[in-house]
Coordinates of C-alpha atoms and ligand atoms in Angstrom, one line a residue:
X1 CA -41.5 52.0 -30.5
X2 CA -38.3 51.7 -32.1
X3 CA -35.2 51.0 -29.9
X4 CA -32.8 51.8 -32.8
X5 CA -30.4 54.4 -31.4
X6 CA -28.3 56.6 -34.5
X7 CA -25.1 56.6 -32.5
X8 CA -24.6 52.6 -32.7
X9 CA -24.9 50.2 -34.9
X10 CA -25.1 46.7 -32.8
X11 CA -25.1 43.6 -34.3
X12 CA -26.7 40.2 -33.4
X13 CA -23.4 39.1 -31.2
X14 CA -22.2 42.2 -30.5
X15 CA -22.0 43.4 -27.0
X16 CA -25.0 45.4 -27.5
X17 CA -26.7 43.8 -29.5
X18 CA -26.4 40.8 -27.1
X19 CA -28.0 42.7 -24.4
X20 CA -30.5 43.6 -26.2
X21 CA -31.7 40.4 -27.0
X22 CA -31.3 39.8 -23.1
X23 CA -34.0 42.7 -22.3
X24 CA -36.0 41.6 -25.0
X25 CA -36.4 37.4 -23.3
X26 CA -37.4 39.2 -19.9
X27 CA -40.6 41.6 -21.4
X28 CA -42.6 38.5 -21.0
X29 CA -42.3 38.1 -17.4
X30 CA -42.5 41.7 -16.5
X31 CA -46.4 42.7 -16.3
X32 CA -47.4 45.7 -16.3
X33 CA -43.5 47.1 -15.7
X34 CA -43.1 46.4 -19.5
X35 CA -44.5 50.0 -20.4
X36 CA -40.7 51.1 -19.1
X37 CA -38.9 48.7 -20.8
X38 CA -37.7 50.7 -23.1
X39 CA -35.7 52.8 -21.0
X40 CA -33.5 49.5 -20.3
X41 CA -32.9 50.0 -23.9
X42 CA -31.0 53.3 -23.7
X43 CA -28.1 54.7 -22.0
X44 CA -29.0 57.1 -19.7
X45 CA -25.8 58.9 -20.6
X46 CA -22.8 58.7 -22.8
X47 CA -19.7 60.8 -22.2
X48 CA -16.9 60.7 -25.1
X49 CA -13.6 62.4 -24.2
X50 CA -9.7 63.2 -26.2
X51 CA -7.3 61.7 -24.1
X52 CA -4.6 63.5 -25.0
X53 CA -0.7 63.7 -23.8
X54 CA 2.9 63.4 -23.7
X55 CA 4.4 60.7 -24.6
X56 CA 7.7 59.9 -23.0
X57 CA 9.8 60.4 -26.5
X58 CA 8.2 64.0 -27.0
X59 CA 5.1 62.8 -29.1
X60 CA 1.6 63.8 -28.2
X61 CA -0.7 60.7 -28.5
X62 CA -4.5 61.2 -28.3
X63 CA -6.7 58.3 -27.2
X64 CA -10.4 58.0 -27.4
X65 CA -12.4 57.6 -23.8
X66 CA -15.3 57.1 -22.9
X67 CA -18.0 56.8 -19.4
X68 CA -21.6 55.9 -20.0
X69 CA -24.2 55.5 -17.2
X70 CA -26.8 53.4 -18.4
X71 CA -29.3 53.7 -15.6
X72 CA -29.3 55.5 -12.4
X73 CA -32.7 55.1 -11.1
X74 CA -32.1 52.6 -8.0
X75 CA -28.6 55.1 -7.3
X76 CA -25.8 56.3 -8.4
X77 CA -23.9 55.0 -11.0
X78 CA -21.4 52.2 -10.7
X79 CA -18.6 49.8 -13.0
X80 CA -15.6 49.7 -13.7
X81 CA -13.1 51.1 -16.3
X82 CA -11.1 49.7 -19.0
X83 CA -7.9 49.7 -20.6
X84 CA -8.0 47.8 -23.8
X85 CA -7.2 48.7 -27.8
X86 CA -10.1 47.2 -28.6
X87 CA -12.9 49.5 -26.4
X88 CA -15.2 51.1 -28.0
X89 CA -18.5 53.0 -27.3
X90 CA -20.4 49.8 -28.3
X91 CA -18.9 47.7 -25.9
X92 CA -19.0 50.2 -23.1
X93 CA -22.6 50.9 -23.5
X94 CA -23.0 47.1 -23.2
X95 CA -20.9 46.7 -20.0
X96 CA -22.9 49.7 -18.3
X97 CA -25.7 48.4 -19.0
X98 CA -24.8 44.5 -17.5
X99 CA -23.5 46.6 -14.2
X100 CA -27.0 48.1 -14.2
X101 CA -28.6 44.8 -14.4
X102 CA -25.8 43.3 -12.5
X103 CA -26.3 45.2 -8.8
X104 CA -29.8 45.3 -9.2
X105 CA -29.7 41.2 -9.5
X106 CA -27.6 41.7 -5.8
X107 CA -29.7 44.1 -4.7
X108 CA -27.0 47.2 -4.5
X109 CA -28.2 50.6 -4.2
X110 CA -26.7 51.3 -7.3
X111 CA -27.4 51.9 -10.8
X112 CA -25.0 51.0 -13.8
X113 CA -21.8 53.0 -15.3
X114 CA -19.1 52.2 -16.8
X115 CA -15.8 53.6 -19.1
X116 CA -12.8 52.6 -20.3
X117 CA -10.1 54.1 -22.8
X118 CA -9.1 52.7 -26.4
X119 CA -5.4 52.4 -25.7
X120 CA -2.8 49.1 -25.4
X121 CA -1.7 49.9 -21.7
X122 CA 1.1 47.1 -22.4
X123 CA 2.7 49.5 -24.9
X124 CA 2.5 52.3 -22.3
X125 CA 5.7 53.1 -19.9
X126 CA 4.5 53.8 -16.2
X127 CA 4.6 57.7 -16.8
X128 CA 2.5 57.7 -20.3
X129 CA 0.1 54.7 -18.0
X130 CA -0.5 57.7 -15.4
X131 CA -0.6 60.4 -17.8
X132 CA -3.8 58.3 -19.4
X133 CA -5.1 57.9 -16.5
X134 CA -5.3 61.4 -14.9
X135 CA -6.0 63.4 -17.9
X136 CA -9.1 60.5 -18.4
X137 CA -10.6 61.1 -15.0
X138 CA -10.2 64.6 -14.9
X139 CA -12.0 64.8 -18.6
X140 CA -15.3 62.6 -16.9
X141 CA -14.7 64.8 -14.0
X142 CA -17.9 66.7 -14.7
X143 CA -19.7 63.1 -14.4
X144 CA -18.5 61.2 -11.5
X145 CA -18.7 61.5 -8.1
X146 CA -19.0 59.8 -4.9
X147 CA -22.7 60.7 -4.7
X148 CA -23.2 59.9 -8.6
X149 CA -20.8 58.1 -10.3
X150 CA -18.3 55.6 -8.8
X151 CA -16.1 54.0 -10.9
X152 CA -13.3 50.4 -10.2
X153 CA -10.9 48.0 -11.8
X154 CA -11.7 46.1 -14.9
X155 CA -9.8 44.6 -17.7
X156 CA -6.3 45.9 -17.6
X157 CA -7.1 48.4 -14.6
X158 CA -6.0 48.2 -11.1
X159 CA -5.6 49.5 -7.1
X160 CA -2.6 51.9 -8.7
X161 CA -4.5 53.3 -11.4
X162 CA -7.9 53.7 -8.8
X163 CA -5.2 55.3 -6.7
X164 CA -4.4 58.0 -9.5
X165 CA -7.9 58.4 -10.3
X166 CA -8.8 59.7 -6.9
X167 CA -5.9 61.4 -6.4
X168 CA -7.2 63.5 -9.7
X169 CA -10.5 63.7 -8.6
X170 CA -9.6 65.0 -5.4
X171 CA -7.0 67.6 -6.4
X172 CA -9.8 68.9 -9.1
X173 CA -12.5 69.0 -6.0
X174 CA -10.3 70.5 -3.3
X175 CA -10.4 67.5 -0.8
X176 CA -9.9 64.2 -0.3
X177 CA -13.1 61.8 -1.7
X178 CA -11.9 58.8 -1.3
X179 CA -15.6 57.4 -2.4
X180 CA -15.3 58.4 -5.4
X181 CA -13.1 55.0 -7.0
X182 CA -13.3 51.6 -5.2
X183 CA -10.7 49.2 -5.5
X184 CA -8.2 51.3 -4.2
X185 CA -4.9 50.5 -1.8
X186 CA -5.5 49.3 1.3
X187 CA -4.2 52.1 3.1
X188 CA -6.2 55.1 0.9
X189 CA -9.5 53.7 2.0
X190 CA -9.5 50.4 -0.1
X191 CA -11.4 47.4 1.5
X192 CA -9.7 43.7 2.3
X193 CA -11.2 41.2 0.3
X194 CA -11.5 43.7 -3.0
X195 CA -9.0 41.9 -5.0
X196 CA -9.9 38.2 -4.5
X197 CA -13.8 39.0 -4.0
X198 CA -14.7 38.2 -8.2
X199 CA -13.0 35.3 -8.1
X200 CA -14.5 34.6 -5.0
X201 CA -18.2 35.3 -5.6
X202 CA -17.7 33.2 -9.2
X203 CA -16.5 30.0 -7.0
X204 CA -19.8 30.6 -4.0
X205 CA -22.2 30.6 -7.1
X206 CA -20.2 28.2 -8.8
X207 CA -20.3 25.8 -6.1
X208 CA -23.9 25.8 -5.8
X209 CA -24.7 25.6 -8.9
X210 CA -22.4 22.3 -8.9
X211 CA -24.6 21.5 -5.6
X212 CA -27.8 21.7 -7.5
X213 CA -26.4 19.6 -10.2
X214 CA -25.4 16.9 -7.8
X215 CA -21.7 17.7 -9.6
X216 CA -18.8 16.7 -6.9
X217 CA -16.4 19.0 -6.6
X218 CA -13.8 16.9 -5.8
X219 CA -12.2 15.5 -8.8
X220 CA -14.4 18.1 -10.8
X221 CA -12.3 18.9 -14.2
X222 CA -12.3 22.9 -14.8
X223 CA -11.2 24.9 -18.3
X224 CA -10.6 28.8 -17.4
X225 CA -10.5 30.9 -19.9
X226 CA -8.5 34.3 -18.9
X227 CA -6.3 33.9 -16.1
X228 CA -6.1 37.0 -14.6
X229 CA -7.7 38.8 -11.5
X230 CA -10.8 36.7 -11.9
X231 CA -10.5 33.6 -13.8
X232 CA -7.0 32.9 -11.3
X233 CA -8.6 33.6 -8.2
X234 CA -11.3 31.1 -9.4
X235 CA -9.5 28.6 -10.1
X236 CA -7.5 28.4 -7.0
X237 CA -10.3 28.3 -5.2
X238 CA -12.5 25.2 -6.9
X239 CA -8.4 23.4 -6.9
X240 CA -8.9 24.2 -2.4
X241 CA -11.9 22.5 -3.1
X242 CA -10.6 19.5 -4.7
X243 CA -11.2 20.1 -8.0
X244 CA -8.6 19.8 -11.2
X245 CA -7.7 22.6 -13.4
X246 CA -7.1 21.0 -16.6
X247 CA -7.0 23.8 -19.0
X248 CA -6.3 27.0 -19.3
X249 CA -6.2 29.9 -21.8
X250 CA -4.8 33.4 -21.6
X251 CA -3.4 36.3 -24.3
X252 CA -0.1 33.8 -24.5
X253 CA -2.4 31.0 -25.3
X254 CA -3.7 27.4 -24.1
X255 CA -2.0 24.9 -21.9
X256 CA -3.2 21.9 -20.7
X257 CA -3.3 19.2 -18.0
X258 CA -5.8 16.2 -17.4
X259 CA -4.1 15.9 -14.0
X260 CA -4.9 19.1 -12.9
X261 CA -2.0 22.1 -13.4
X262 CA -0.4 22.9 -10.3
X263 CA -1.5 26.2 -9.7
X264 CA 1.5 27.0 -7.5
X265 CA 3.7 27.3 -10.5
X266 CA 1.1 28.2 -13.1
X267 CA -0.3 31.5 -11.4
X268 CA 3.2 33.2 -11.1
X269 CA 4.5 31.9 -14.4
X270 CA 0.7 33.7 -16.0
X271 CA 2.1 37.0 -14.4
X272 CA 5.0 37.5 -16.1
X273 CA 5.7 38.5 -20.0
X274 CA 5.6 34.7 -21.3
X275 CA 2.1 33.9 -20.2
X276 CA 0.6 30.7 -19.1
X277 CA 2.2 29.1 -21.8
X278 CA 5.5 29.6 -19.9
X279 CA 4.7 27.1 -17.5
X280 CA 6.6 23.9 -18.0
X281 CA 3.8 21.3 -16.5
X282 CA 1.5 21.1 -18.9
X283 CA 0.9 20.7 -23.3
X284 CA 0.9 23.8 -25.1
X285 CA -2.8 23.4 -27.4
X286 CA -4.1 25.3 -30.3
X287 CA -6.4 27.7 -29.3
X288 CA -9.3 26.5 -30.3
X289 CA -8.9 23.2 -29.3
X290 CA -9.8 24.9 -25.7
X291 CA -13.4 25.0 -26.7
X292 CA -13.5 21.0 -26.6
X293 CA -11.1 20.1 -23.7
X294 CA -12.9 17.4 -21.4
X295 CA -14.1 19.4 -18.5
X296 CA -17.1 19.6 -16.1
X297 CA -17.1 23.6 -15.6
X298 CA -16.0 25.7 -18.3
X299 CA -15.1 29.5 -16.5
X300 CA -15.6 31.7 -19.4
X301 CA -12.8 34.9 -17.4
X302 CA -11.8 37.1 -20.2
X303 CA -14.1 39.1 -22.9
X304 CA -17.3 39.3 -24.2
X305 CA -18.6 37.5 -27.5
X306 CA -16.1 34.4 -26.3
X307 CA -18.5 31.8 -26.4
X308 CA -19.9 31.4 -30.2
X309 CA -22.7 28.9 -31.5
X310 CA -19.9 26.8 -32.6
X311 CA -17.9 26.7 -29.0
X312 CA -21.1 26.1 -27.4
X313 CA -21.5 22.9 -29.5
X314 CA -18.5 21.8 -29.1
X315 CA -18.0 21.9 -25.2
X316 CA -17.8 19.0 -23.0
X317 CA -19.2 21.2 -19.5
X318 CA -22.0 20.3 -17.6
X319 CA -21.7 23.8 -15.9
X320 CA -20.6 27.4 -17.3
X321 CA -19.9 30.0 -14.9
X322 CA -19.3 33.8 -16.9
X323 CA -16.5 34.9 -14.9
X324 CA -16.2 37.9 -17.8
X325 CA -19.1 40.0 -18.9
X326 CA -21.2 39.0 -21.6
X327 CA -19.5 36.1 -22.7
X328 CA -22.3 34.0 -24.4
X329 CA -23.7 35.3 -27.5
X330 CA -27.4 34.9 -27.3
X331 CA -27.1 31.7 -29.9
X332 CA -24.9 30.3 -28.4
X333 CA -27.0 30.8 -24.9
X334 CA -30.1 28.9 -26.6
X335 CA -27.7 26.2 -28.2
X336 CA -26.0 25.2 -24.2
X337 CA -29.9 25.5 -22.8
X338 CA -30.7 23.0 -25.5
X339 CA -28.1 20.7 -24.8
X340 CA -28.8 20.9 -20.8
X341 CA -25.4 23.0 -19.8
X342 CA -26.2 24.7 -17.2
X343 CA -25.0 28.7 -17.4
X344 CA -24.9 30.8 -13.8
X345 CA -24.8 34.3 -15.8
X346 CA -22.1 36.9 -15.4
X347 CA -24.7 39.4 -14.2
X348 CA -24.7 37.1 -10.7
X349 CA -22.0 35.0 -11.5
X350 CA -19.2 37.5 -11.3
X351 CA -21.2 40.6 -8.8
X352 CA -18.7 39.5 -6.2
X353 CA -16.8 42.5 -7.1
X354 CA -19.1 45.2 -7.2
X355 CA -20.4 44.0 -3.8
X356 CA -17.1 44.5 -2.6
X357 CA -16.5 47.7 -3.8
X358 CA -20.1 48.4 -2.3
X359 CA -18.5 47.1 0.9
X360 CA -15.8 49.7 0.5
X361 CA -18.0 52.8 -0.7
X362 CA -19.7 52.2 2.5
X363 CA -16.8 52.2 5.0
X364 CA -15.3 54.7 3.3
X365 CA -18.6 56.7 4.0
X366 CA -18.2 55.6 7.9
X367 CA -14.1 55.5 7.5
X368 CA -14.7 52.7 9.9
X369 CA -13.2 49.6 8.1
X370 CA -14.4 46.1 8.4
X371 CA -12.1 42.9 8.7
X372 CA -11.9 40.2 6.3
X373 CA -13.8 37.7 7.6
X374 CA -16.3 40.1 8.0
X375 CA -16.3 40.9 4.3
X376 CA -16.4 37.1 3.0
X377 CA -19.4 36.5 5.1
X378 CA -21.4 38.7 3.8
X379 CA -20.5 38.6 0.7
X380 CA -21.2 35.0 1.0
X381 CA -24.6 35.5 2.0
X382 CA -25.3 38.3 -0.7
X383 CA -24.6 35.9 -2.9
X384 CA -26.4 33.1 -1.9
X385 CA -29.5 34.9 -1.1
X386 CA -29.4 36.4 -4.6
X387 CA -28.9 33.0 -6.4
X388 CA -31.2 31.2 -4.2
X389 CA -34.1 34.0 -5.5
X390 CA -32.9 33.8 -9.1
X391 CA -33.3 30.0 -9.1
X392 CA -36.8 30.2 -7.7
X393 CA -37.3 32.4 -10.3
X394 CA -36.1 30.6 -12.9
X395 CA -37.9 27.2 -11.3
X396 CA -41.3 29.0 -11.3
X397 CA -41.6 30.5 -14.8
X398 CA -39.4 27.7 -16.5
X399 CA -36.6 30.0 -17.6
X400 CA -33.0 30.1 -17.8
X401 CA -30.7 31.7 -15.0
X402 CA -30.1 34.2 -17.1
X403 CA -33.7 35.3 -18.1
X404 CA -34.6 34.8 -14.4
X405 CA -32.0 37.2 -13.5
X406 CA -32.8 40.0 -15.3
X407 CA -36.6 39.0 -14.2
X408 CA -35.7 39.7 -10.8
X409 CA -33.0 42.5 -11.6
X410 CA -35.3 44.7 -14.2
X411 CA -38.3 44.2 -11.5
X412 CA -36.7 46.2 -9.6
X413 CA -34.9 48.9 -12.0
X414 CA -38.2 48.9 -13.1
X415 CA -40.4 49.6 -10.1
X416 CA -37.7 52.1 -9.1
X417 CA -38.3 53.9 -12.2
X418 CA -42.4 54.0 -12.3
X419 CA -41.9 54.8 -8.2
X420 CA -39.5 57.8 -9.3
X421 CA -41.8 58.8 -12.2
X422 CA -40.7 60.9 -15.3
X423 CA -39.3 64.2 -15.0
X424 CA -40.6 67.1 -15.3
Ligands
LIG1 N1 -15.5 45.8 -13.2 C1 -16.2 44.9 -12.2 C2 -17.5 44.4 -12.9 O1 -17.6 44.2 -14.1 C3 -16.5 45.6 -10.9 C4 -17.2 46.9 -11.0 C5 -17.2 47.6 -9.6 O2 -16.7 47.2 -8.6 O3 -17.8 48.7 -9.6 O4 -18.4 43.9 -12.2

């Protein structure tokens, strides 16, 4: 059976095409579950939408949106949304279906979803930015829900814009659903921990993956690429565990440090319009010249396709932990497992963040909210137990993380979908 859909066209390292190749490593191992396969293959559904609306100097602008829900069959849909000129269906379609992958790997009753609109929010004043933002959600409206589509922050989205987003949803429902969006504000239902809790599941796997390697973190040299709500919260905490920053590359560009950059000055200089580059203690670097920095962990934090047969040559890492989704093309993936660098794939690496929002979809259910510590620990041990499976996994067949991963996670989107059956 073909898998050859008319609507896209992916190619070998595109986003889709990268995924598929990921499905396609993991038939082997899944028995007599491989007769569904397929249905990994193809969106569940796809939802395009004109964005239309006023800009600030009298224009109209139109922008093109888009939600897909790749796979519901373990639960409602679930991933983020985001803002970027470069979305496109493509990628989307690719990102719903590594959030489908992703929270069945953690074992969330979820399936995977997720949208975004083409635009350049950085061009947009706060107005047009909420305009986008409404008119979007109100257009997928007809999709999402609390009960079957639940959608969060992702590149270039954040608690404001969840904050508009349920606000929209609400007004169009007649009530107030704050389960319908995590990430919110604290104070509309959002959980503690949300923000940090990427960043935060990225350094648990991380560190022990490092464990496992018999890698010290103390001393351990680190090159994050994308420094913002992820690869930032990463890094500072591998420096609390002892370990030295030494590069880092954002939109502004690469700066490095064999001493470690002092993260004290480097994370609030990152946040405003000059970048990381604006930070004065460390070398400005050509770009590519990132790719072969001396480090021990490479934190691949920004966009997909990032990590290209030539990159994966050329890095000096023992250890590369996908902060971002789908940032190893699949020849470049073969190319580190032949050189013996160790990847912790994004699809467990970075599900800190949809566990969180899980936390938060859940006390928003009870409105009983948890405290922090509460959220860390178990997000801690959701973690761990998940990686500690994976490994076995990936111990017994003699398989990469990755392909042991989506062994364990398509197992059970699998099973869930034989259990289910086909309707009618
Ligand atoms: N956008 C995040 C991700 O890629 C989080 C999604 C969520 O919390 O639903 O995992």
């Amino acid at each position: 059976m073909s898998s050859e859909l008319s609507y896209v066209q992916p190619t070998a390292n595109s986003p889709w095409g990268t995924y598929l190749s990921q499905v396609d490593r993991v038939v082997p191992y899944l028995g007599g579950l491989a007769r569904w396969a397929e249905t990994l293959k193809r969106p569940k559904r796809a939802l395009i939408v004109d964005v239309p609306i006023e800009m600030d100097d009298g224009s109209i602008a139109h922008f093109e949106g888009f939600r897909v829900q790749h796979n519901m069959s373990r639960g409602p849909g679930k991933g983020g949304v985001r803002f970027h000129p470069d979305v496109t269906l493509e990628e989307v379609m690719a990102l719903s279906a590594w959030m489908t992958v992703k929270t069945a790997a953690v074992n969330l009753p979820y399936g995977g979803a997720k949208g975004g609109i083409r635009v350049d929010p950085k061009k947009l004043s706060m107005k047009e930015l909420e305009k986008v933002t409404r008119r979007y959600t109100s257009e997928i409206g007809i999709i999402i829900g609390p009960h079957s589509d639940i959608p969060a922050p992702d590149v270039n989205t954040n608690a404001q814009i969840m904050a508009w987003m349920m606000d929209t949803y609400s007004m169009n429902v007649g009530g107030t659903a704050t389960g319908v969006v995590t990430g919110k504000p604290l104070h509309l239902g959002g959980s503690l921990g949300r923000v940090k809790a990427t960043g935060r599941g990225v350094f648990v796997t991380g560190r022990e993956a490092a464990r496992r390697l018999g890698l010290d973190l103390r001393g351990a040299r680190i090159a994050v690429q994308g420094f913002g709500n992820v690869g930032s919260v990463a890094a500072e905490l591998f420096a609390e565990a002892g370990a030295k920053i030494v590069a880092v590359q954002d939109h502004t560009g690469t700066i490095v440090n064999e001493n470690g950059l002092d993260l004290a000055g480097l994370v609030p200089a990152s946040r405003t319009e000059g970048g990381a580059v604006s930070f004065k203690g460390g070398e400005v670097i050509d770009n590519e010249d990132f790719w072969k920095v001396a480090c021990d962990i490479l934190i691949p934090a920004a966009l997909e396709g990032q990590i290209t047969a030539e990159r994966a040559q050329k890095t000096k890492a023992r250890l590369v932990l996908e902060g971002a989704n789908g940032p190893t093309v699949p020849t470049a993936d073969d190319i580190l497992a032949e050189r013996g660098v160790l990847v912790v794939p994004d699809v467990i690496c970075n599900a800190g963040g949809v566990t969180v929002s899980y936390f938060e979809w859940v006390q928003d259910f009870s409105s009983f909210f948890w405290d922090e510590d509460e959220i860390n620990v178990r997000l801690d041990r959701i973690m761990m137990n998940a990686l500690n499976n994976i490994w076995d996994t990936a111990d017994r067949h003699k398989i990469t993380l990755r392909t042991a991963t989506y062994a364990v996670a398509c197992e059970r989107i699998l099973m869930a979908r034989q259990e289910r059956g086909l309707y009618p």
